[in-house]
Structure formats: C-alpha cells, structure tokens
C-alpha positions as a printed NumPy array, in Angstrom:
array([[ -67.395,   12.566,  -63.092],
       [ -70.745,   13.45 ,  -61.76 ],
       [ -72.02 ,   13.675,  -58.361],
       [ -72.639,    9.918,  -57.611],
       [ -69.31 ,    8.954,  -58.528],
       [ -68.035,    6.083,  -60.759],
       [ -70.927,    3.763,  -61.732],
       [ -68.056,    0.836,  -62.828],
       [ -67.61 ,    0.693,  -58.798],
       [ -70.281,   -1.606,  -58.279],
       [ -68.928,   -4.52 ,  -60.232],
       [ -66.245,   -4.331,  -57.228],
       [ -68.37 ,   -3.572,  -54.494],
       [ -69.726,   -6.956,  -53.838],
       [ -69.204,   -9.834,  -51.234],
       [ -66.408,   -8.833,  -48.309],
       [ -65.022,   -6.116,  -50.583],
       [ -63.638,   -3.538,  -48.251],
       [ -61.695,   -6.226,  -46.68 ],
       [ -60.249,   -7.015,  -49.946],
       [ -59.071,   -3.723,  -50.257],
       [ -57.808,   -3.185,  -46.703],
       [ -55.537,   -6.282,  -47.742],
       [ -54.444,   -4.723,  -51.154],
       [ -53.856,   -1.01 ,  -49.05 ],
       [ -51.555,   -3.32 ,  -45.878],
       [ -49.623,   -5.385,  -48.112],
       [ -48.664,   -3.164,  -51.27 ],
       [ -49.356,    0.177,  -50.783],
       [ -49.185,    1.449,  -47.042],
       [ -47.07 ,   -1.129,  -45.928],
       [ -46.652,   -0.218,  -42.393],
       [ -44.54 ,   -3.208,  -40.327],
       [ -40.959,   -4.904,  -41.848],
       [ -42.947,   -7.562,  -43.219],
       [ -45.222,   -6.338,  -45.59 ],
       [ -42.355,   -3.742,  -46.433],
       [ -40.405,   -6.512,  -47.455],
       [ -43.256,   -8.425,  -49.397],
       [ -43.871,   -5.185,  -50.906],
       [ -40.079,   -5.322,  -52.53 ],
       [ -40.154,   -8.678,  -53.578],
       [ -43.627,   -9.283,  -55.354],
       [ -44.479,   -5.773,  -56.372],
       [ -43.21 ,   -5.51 ,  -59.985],
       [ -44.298,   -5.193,  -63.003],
       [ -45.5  ,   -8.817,  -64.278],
       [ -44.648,   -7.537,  -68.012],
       [ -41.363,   -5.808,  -68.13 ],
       [ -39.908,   -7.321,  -64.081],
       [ -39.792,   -3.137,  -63.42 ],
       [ -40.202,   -1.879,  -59.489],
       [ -41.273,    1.917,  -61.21 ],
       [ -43.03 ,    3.707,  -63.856],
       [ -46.219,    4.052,  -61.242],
       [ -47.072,    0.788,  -60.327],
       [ -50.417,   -0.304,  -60.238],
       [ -52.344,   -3.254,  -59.108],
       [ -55.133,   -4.165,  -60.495],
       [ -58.405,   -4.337,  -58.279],
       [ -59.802,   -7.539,  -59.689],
       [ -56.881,   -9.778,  -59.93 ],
       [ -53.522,  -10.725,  -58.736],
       [ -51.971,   -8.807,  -61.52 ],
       [ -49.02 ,   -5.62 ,  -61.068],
       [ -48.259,   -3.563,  -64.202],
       [ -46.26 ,   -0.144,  -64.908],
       [ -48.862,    2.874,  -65.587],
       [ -46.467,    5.123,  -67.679],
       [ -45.792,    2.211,  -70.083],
       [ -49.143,    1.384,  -70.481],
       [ -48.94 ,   -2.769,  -69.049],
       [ -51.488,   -2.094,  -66.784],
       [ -53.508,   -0.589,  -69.749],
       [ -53.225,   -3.35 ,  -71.672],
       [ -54.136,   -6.077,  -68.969],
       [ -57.497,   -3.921,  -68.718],
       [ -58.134,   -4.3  ,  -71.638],
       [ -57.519,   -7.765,  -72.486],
       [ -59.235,   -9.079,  -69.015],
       [ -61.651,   -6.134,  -68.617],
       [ -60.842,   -5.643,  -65.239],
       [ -61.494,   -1.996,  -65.33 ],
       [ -60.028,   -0.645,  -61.988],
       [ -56.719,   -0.631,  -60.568],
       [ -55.091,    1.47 ,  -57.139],
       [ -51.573,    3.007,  -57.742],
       [ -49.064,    1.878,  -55.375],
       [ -47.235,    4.91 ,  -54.537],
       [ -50.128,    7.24 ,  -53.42 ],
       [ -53.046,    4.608,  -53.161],
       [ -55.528,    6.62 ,  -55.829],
       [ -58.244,    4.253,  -57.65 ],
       [ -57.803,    4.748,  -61.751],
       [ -60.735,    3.828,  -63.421],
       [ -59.788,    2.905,  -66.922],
       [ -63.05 ,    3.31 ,  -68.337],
       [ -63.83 ,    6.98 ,  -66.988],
       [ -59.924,    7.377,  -67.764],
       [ -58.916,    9.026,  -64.285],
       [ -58.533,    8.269,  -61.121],
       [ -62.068,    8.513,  -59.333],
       [ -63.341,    9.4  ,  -55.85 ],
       [ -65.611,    7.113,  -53.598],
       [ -66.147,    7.994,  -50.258],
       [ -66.187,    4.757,  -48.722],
       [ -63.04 ,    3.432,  -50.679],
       [ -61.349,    6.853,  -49.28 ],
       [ -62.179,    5.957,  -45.629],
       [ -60.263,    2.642,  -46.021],
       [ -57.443,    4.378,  -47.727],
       [ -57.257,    7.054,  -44.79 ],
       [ -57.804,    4.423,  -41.65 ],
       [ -54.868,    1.877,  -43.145],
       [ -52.858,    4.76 ,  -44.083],
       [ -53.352,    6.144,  -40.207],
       [ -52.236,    2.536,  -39.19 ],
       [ -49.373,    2.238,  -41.249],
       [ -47.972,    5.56 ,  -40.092],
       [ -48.421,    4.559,  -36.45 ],
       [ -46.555,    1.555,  -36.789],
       [ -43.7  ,    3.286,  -39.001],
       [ -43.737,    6.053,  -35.836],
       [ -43.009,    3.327,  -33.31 ],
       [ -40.132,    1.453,  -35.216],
       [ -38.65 ,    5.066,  -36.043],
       [ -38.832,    6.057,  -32.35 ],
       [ -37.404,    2.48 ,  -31.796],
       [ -34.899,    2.709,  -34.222],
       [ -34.097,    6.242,  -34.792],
       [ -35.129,    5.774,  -38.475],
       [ -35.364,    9.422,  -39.722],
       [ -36.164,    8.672,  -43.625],
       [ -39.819,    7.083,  -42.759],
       [ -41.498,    8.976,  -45.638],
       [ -39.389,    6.922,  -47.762],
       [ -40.828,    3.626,  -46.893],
       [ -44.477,    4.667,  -47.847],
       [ -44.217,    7.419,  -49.799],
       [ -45.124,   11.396,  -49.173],
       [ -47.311,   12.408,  -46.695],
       [ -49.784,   14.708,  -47.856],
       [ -52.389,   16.04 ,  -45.452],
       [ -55.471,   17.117,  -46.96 ],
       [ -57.27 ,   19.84 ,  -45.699],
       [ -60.601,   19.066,  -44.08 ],
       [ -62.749,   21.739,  -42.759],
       [ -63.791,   21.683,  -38.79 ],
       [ -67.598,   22.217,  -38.553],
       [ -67.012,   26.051,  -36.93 ],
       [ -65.214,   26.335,  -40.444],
       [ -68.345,   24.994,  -42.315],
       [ -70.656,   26.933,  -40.262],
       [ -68.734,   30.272,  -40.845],
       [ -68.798,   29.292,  -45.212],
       [ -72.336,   28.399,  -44.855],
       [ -72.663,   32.167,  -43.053],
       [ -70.396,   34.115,  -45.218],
       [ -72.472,   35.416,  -48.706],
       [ -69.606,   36.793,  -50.36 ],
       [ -67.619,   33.826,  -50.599],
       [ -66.345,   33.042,  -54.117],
       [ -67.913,   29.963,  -55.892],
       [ -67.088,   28.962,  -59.527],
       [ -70.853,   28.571,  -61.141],
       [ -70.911,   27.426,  -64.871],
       [ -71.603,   31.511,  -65.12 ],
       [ -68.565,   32.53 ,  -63.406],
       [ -66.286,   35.231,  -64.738],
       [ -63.602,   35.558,  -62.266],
       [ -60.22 ,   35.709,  -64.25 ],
       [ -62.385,   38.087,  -67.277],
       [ -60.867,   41.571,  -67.466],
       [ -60.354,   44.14 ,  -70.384],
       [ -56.911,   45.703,  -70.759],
       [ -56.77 ,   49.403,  -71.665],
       [ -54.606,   50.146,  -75.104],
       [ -51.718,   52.182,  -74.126],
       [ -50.611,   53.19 ,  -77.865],
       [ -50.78 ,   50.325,  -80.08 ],
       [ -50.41 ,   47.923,  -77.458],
       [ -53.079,   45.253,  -78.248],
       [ -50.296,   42.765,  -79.971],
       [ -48.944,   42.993,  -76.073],
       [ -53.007,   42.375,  -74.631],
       [ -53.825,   39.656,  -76.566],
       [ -50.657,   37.469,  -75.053],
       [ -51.144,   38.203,  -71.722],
       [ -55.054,   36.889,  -72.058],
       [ -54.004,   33.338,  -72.944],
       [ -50.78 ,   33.95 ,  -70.608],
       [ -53.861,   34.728,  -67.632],
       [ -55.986,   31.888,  -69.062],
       [ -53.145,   29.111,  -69.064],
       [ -54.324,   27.003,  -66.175],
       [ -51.026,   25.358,  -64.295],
       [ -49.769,   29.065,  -65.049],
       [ -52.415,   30.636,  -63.447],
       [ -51.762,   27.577,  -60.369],
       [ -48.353,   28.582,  -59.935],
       [ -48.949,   32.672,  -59.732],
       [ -52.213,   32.283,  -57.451],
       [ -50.314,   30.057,  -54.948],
       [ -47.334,   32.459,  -54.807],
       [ -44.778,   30.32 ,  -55.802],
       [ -42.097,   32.715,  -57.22 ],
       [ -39.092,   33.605,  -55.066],
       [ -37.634,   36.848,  -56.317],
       [ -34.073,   37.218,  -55.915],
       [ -34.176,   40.659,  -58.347],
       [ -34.098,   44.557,  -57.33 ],
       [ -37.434,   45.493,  -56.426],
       [ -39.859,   46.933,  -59.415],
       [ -37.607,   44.979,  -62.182],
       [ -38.858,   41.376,  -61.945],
       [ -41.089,   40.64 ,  -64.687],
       [ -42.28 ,   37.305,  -62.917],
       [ -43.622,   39.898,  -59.86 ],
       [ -45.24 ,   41.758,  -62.291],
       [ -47.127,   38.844,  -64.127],
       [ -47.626,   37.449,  -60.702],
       [ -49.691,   41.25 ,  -59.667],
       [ -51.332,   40.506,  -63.521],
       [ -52.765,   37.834,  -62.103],
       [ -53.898,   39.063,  -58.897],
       [ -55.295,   41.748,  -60.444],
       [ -57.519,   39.256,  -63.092],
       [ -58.701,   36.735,  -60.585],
       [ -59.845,   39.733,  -57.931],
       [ -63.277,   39.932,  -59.662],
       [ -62.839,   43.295,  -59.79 ],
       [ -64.883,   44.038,  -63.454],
       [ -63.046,   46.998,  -64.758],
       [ -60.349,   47.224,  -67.304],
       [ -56.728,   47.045,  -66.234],
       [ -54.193,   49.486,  -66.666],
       [ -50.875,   47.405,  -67.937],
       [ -48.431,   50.371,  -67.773],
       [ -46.236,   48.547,  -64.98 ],
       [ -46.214,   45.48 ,  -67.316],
       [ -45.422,   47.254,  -70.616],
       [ -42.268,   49.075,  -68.742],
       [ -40.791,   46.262,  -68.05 ],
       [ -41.271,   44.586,  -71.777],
       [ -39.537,   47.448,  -72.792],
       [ -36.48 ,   47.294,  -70.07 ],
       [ -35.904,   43.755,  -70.788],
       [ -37.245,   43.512,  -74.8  ],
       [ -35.601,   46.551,  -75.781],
       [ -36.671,   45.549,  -79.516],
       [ -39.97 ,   46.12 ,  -78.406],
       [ -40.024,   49.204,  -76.916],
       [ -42.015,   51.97 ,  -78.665],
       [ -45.54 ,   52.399,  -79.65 ],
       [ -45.242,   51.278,  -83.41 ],
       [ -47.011,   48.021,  -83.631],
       [ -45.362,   44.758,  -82.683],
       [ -46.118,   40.733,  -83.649],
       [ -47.748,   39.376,  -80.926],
       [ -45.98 ,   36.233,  -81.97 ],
       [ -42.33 ,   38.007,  -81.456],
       [ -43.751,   39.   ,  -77.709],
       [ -45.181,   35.81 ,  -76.466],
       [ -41.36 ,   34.18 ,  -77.45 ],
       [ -39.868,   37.595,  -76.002],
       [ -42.204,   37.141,  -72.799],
       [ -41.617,   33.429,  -72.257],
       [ -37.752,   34.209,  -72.192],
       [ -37.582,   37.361,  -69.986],
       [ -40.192,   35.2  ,  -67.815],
       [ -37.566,   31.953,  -67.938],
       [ -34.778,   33.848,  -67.223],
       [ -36.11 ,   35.921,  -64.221],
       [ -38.045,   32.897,  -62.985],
       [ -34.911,   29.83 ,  -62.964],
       [ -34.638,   29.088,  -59.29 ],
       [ -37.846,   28.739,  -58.044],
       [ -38.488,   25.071,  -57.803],
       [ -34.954,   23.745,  -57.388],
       [ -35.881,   20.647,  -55.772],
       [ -37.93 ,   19.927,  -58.909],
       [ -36.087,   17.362,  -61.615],
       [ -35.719,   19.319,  -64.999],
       [ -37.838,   16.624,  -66.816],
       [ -37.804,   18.459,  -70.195],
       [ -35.459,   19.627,  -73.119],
       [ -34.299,   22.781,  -72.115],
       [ -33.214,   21.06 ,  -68.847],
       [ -34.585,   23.941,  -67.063],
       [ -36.618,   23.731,  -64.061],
       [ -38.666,   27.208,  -64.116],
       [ -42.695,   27.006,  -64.574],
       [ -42.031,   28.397,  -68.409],
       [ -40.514,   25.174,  -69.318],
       [ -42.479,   23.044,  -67.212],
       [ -45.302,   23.906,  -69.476],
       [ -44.386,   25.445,  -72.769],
       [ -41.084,   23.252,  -73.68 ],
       [ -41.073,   20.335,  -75.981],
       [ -38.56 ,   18.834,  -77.932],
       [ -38.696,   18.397,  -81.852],
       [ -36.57 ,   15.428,  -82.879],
       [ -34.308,   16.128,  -86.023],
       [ -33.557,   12.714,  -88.186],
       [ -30.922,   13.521,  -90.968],
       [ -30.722,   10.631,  -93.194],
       [ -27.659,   10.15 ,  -95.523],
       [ -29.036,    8.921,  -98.82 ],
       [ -25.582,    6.571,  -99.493],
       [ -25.384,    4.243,  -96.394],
       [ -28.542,    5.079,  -95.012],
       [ -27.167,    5.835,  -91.824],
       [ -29.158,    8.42 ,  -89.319],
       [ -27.899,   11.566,  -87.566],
       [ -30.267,   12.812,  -84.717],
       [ -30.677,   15.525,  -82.516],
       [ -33.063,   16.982,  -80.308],
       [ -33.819,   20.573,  -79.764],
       [ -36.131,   22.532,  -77.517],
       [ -38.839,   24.582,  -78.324],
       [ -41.739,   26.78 ,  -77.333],
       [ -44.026,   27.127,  -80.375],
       [ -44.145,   25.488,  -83.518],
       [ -43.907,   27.675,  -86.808],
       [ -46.458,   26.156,  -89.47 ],
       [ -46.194,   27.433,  -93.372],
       [ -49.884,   27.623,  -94.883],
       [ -50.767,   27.626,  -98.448],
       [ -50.33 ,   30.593, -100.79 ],
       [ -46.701,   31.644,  -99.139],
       [ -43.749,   31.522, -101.524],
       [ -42.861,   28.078,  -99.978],
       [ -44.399,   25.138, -101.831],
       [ -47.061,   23.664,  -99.896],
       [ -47.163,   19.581,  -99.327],
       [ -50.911,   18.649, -101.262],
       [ -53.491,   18.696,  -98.934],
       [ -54.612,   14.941,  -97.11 ],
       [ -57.262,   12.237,  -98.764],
       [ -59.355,   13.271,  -95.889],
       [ -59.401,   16.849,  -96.699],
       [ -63.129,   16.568,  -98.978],
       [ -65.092,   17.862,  -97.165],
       [ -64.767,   14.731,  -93.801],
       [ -63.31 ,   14.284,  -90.58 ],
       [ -59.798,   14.653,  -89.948],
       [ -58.218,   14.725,  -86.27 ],
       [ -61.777,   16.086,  -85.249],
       [ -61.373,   18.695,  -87.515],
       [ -64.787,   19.196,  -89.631],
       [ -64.162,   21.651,  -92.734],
       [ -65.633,   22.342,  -95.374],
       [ -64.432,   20.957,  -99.465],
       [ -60.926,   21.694, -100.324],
       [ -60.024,   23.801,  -96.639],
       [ -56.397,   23.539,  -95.036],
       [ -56.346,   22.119,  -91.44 ],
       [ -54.245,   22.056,  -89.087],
       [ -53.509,   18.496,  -89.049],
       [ -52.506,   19.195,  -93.01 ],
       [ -50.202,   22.389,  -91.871],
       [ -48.808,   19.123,  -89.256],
       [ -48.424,   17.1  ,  -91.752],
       [ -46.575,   19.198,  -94.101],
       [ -44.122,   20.445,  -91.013],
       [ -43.322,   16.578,  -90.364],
       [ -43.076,   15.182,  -93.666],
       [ -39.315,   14.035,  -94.765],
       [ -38.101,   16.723,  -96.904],
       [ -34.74 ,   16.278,  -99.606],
       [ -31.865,   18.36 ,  -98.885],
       [ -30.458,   18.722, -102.432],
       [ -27.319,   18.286, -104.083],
       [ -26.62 ,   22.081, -103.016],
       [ -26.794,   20.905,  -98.906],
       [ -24.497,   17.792,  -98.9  ],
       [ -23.417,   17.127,  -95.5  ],
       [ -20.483,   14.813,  -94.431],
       [ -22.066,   11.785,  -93.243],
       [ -20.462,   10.333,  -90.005],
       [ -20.986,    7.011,  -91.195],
       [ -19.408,    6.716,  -94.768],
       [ -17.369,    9.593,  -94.082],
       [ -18.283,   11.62 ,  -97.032],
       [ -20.383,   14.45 ,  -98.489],
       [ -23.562,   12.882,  -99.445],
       [ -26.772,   14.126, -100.097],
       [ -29.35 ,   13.891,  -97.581],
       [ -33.251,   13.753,  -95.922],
       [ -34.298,   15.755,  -93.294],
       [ -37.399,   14.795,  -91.149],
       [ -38.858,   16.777,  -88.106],
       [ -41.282,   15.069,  -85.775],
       [ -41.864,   15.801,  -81.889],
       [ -39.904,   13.849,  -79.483],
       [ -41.599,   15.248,  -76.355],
       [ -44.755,   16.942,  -75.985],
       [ -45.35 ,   20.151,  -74.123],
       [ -47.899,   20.759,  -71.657],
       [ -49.395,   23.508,  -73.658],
       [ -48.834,   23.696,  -77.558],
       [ -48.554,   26.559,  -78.869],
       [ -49.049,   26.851,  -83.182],
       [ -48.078,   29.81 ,  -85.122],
       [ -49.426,   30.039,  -88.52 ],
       [ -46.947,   32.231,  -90.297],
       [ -49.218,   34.708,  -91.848],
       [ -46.698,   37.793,  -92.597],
       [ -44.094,   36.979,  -95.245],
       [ -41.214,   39.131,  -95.876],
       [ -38.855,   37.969,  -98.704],
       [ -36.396,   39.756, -101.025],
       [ -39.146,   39.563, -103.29 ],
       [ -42.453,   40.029, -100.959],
       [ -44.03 ,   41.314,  -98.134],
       [ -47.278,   40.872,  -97.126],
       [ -50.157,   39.012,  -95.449],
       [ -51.392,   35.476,  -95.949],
       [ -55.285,   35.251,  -95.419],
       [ -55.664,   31.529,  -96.275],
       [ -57.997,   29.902,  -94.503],
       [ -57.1  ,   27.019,  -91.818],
       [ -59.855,   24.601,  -90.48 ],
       [ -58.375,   23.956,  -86.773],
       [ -60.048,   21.335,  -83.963],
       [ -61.365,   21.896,  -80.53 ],
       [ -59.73 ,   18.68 ,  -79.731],
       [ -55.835,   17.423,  -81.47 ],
       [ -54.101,   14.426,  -80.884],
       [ -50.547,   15.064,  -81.996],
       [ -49.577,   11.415,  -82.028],
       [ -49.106,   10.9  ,  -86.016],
       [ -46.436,   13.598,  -85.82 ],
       [ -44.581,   11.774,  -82.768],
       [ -41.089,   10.306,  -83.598],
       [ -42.674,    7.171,  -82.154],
       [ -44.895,    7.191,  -84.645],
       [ -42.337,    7.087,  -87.42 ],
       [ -42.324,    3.489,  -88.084],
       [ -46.112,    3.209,  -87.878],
       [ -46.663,    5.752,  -91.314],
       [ -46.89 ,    3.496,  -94.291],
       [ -47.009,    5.39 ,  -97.817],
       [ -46.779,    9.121,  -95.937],
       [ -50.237,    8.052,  -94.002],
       [ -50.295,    7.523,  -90.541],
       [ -52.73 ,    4.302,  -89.796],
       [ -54.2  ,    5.021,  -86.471],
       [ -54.043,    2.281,  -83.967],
       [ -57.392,    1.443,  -82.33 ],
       [ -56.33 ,    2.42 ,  -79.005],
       [ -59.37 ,    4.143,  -77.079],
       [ -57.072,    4.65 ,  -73.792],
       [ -54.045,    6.417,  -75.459],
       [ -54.623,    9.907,  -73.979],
       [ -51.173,   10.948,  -73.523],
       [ -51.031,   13.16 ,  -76.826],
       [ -54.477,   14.856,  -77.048],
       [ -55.552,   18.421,  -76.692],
       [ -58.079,   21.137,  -76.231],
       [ -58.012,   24.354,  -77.566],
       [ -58.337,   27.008,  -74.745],
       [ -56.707,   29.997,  -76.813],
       [ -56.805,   31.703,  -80.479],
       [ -55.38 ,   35.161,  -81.033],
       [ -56.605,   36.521,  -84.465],
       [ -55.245,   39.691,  -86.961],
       [ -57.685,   41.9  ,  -88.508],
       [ -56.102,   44.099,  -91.147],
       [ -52.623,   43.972,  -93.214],
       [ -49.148,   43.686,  -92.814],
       [ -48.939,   48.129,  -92.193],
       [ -52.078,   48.242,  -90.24 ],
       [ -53.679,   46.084,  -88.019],
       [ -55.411,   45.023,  -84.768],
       [ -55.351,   41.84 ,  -82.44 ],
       [ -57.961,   39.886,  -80.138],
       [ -57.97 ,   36.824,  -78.65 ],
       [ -60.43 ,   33.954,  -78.261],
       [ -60.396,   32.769,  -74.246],
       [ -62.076,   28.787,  -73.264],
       [ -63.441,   30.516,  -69.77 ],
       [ -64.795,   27.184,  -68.991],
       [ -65.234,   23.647,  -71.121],
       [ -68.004,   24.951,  -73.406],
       [ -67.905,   28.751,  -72.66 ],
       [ -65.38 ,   31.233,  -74.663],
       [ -64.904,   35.07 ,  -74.334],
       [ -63.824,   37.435,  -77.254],
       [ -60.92 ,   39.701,  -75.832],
       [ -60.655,   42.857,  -77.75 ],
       [ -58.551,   45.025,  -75.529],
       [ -60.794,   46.616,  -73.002],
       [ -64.019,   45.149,  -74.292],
       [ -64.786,   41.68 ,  -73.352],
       [ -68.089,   39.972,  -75.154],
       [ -69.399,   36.036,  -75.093],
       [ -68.804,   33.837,  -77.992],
       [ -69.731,   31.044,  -79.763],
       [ -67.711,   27.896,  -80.444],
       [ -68.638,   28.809,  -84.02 ],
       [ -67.054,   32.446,  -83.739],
       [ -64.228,   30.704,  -82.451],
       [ -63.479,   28.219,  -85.159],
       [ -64.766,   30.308,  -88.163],
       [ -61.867,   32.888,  -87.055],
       [ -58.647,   32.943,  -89.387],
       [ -56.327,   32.216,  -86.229],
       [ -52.73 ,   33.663,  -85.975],
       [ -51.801,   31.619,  -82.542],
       [ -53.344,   28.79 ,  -81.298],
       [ -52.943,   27.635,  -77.545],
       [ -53.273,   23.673,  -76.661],
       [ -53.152,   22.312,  -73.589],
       [ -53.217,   18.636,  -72.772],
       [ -56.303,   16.974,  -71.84 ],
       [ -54.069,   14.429,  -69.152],
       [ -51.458,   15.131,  -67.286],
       [ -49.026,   12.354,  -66.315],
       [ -47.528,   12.474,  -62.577],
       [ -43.467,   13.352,  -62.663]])
C-alpha cells in the first residue's frame, strides 16, 4: 500500500459518503442502543448461506452481507464489482482489489467517533442495568496506542531511536561454531527469521513454569534478544547447545548432526516446554495443541485409503511439521516429471529444460499410489482383505511450510548423497495438492480455476538451508529473506548479501514458506 492510500477509495468517496458510512458503522457494526443491536441480529447474515459467522462483511456499495472465510463476499465482488466491503466484527475496510484491508484516515475518524458513541451508550445501559458482558455486544475493545505530542517531540529528539530502513539489519548476527555445530546454526537462523515467531519472543509472551536455566523456550526467547539488539558481533550459542543436548540427548556430541533431525528435535523440546502459554487461545489445528510451535508449523496431511473392491474410502488425518519430498536419482522410483517441465512456467517456478521442481517433488508426494497385493488391508466396508490405493494430500495448511528434500539415503544396499538438482519458486501456491482439490484433478492434472482472489494457499520463500559436501563430511548455511527483495547468506559467523539468483541457483536441503495472508481465528 503506498503512502496515499487505496486509490479504489474514490469511487466511494462521492456525494454524502461519510454519512453513509456512519449509518453502515450505527446499524451493523458498533451497534450501540437495543435497537440497532437487535436489527443487527435479525438482518445481518449472510445473504448466500443464511450464516450469522465466518467474518461477516458488508459490502460498501450495496445492501449486500456475505461470510469472508467462505469466500460469498468474494464472489459478490466480483460478480457486481463492488470492490470494498467493512467487516462487521472489528469495522476494518477490505479492499478486494489491493487484497487487504486498507487504511484511510478520514474513514478511520468515523470508525473511532461512532465507535466512542456506541461505547457511551453501552456504558449507560450497563450502569443502568448492571450488564457486565458489554464487550460482547460489540465486540473487543482494542485501544490503539496514539502518541501525546511530548511523546512525538521526545522521538523527533532522540537520534538513536531504531527505524527499519529498506537497509536495515537488525535481527543479522553470525553464530560462532562450537565443534561441528553449524547443522545446529543454520536452524536457529530461519528459527530467528520466522516472523510471528520472532512476534511472540519479542513481546515476551512465554510463561515459564520450568527450573530456572532448563527451559529451552527462555533460551530461544534470550536468542532472540540477543539477534534483534543490533549488537553486530557473532553470538556465542553455548547456553543454547547445552540445552539441545539435555533435552536431545541423541544429539549431544560434536560429531556432525542433520540439521533436518534438529529443527524436528527443536520444534518438539520447544512444544513441549512451551504448552501453556496461551490457554485462552482455541487449539485451531491438528495437533490440538495451543503452543506458538503449532500455531505456526502444524498442518494436517489427509490420508484417503481406497479399497479397490467396493470402492469405499478410509480417511484419516495426521499432523505434521515438515513435509519429506523424494527427488530423482534415490532408489525410490520417481513419478515422470510434469508437461510443463520444458523448459516453462510452472507454479512460478522458471527452470531450465528437463529440471525437477518443487511443484513436480509435490506432485509426486500427492499422487495416488497402489498398495499391492502384498499390503491388503481389511476394508471396513466389504469386510474383507482387499487390495488398496493410498493418496496423501494436505487437509490444512500451516502457517509456515517447511520442505525437506531427502538428500541422504541410507538403505541395506546404499548410503550416500543425492545432488539432483530442484528448481524451487519464490512464490508457491499449494492448492493443487489440497484434499479440496481432489475432485478438481482430471487425468492426474490439476486445471487451475481462474480465481485471482484465492490467496489462502500461497507462499513466499523466506528460508533455504543448503549442504556442501557428502554424506561423511560436510558443512551447512542458510539463505535468510531479511526483507521482501533483500536475502543474507548465513555461514556460521560470517554473514554476506545475496542475490535472489544465489538463492535459487542453490541445491536446497530445507526450504521455509510462510503464507503470504493470514486469516483472523
């Protein structure tokens, strides 16, 4: 959004337009007396499914209420072109053009003064009727912080203030090696760099309930103290690597370790230390765990076992915090690659003739695979052993996506390093491989609906570690996103600018996604 706002606001701001939206902000979003309350109840639903939730929203241009998370208001502004709408919860203006909710400082002054007036009524009928549950009528009240003008005038005075310029590099900081400990580094720079992880450190949100010095939440939380200080010299991790080895004990030592084994190892010492700090907060995910880990790494991949006799479908649903991809030249037969994969553009990905992507490795992971006459299971619905298909696609989508391509093979037969190279995007949308998606593939394509405002399952890239060497020896970095067009090379203590090139010429080991929108819980 740049400085002057949303330019679509002017097709709105025209004739007795702020009194249009003082109407819309009275009668269905701060509804302050009994009466608009109850109008509120009766005509605010959705006018496509006859829902009173899923974030209603009203659209700015006509009389028209739809639900945000299932995408009716979406679709009315797109048919109609009425390309604003104000949700009804927390009054914010969506712009469905910009796709995001957009800031105007006029349209914010209304919002404040009839959310003022609606509180002032609610005050009086609460003193008058000893109604203690007011925040329920209208929804949270959040007060923003607005600085006095001695507060101004001391920021405008102070010249070491911290300001994030497009050159910034607070949060950049080499790690020192402590034997063989770079598989260890590399993790804990796209740990640092994960931004609602970062959020939730920074703001101090862990409540420790552990002896003191044995937490390994504390210790991430000093981590990230220590990165975002702007102090510029390499940090010692010797506190950190301690406690990998108290609670990883197949870890401990200075022989080299996978980084993939400790980013699992670190997300569950960091789940289990870190499981009661938002207990008010619903567990919306698979692991039906409420800690910060889950909150952002957990997904759920969707298992459909199909019985090849009645056709009938088994399904479960398990949690997960990476996703394991098999690449070509591995002992496991690899799915041929994709008609787009000759030299064009798949899923963003631009690669050169006959190159694996990512989207292929996705493809491969997702496809329906035959179980065999050796793997019969007893189907529930014909009550027999009957051979079956297997199909994996992702129910739910985490906040970050995390893909390991599994480049170290050990067999009976083999052990040693895959090198093969892997085209992978800047930007992913994961929505072929969504079980939703299922009945959409025709022929083992997915045909891509022409759907500009479906965000919901698209990423950026913000994260790559890489291995340099072989499966004996060998040495990791990692690839940081500092900001949207600016990445850092992370080679233990030595930290040196990229290019995007660098970046997506590298072989990649682990790649970190994180979703481009977020939806509100």
């Amino acid at each position: 959004m740049s400085p002057a706002g949303c330019s679509h606001l002017n097709v709105f701001k025209v004739d007795n337009w702020k009194q249009n939206l003082r109407v819309v902000y009275q009668c269905f979003v701060w509804s302050g007396s009994a009466e608009t309350r109850k109008r509120k109840a009766k005509s605010c639903i959705c006018h496509m499914c006859g829902a009173h939730l899923n974030r209603l929203h009203s659209c700015l241009h006509c009389i028209f209420f739809g639900c945000f998370t299932k995408k009716h208001i979406h679709e009315h502004a797109r048919t109609k072109r009425h390309n604003l709408a104000v949700d009804l919860l927390y009054g914010g203006i969506y712009c469905f053009v910009c796709q995001d909710y957009i800031y105007d400082k006029d349209m914010e002054q209304i919002a404040k003064e009839e959310q003022r007036k609606a509180w002032k009524l609610l005050s009086i009928t609460n003193t008058m009727f000893e109604h203690k549950d007011v925040h329920k009528c209208i929804g949270e009240k959040y007060s923003t912080w607005e600085p006095t003008k001695r507060e101004l005038e001391l920021l405008r005075h102070n010249p070491k203030r911290r300001k994030i310029t497009a050159n910034c590099t607070i949060g950049l900081r080499g790690l020192i090696n402590l034997g063989n400990t770079c598989f260890m580094n590399c993790i804990v720079q796209a740990l640092t760099h994960t931004p609602l992880l970062r959020d939730f450190f920074l703001s101090d949100r862990h409540k420790c309930e552990m002896q003191a010095n044995s937490c390994l939440v504390c210790e991430m939380s000093q981590l990230f103290q220590e990165f975002y200080s702007g102090h510029r010299s390499p940090h010692i991790p010797f506190r950190l690597l301690h406690l990998v080895w108290t609670h990883a004990r197949h870890l401990a030592g200075y022989e080299q370790q996978d980084a993939h084994e400790f980013l699992i190892a670190a997300l569950d010492v960091l789940h289990r230390h870190c499981k009661g700090d938002d207990n008010g907060k619903k567990a919306n995910n698979p692991n039906h765990c409420n800690c910060i880990i889950d909150q952002i790494f957990t997904g759920g991949l969707q298992s459909d076992v199909t019985c090849q006799a009645c056709h009938g479908v088994s399904t479960t649903i398990d949690p997960f915090w990476d996703i394991s991809l098999d690449l070509p030249g591995s002992s496991t037969p690899f799915w041929p690659l994709s008609p787009g994969s000759d030299g064009g553009v798949v899923n963003g990905e631009s690669h050169p003739t006959g190159a694996t992507t990512l989207t292929d490795c996705l493809r491969r992971f997702t496809r329906p695979e035959h179980l065999g006459s050796s793997a019969k299971i007893k189907c529930s619905g014909c009550h027999s052993y009957q051979e079956s298909t297997k199909q994996l696609t992702m129910k739910r989508l985490p906040i970050v996506a995390c893909f390991h391509l599994k480049r170290f093979e050990h067999s009976a037969k083999l052990r040693r390093k895959i090198t093969t190279y892997v085209s992978f995007p800047l930007e992913l949308d994961m929505t072929p491989f969504m079980a939703s998606s299922k009945e959409s593939r025709m022929n083992g394509q997915y045909q891509q609906p022409v759907d500009s405002l479906n965000n919901d399952n698209k990423y950026a890239l913000f994260a790559v570690v890489n291995h340099q060497g072989t499966l004996e020896s060998g040495h990791y970095t990692t690839f940081i996103r500092q900001h949207k067009d600016q990445w850092f090379k992370c080679d233990d203590a030595i930290i040196t600018k990229a290019s995007i090139k660098d970046v997506l010429d590298s072989e990649g080991y682990l790649l970190f996604y994180h979703k481009q929108f977020l939806e509100y819980e």
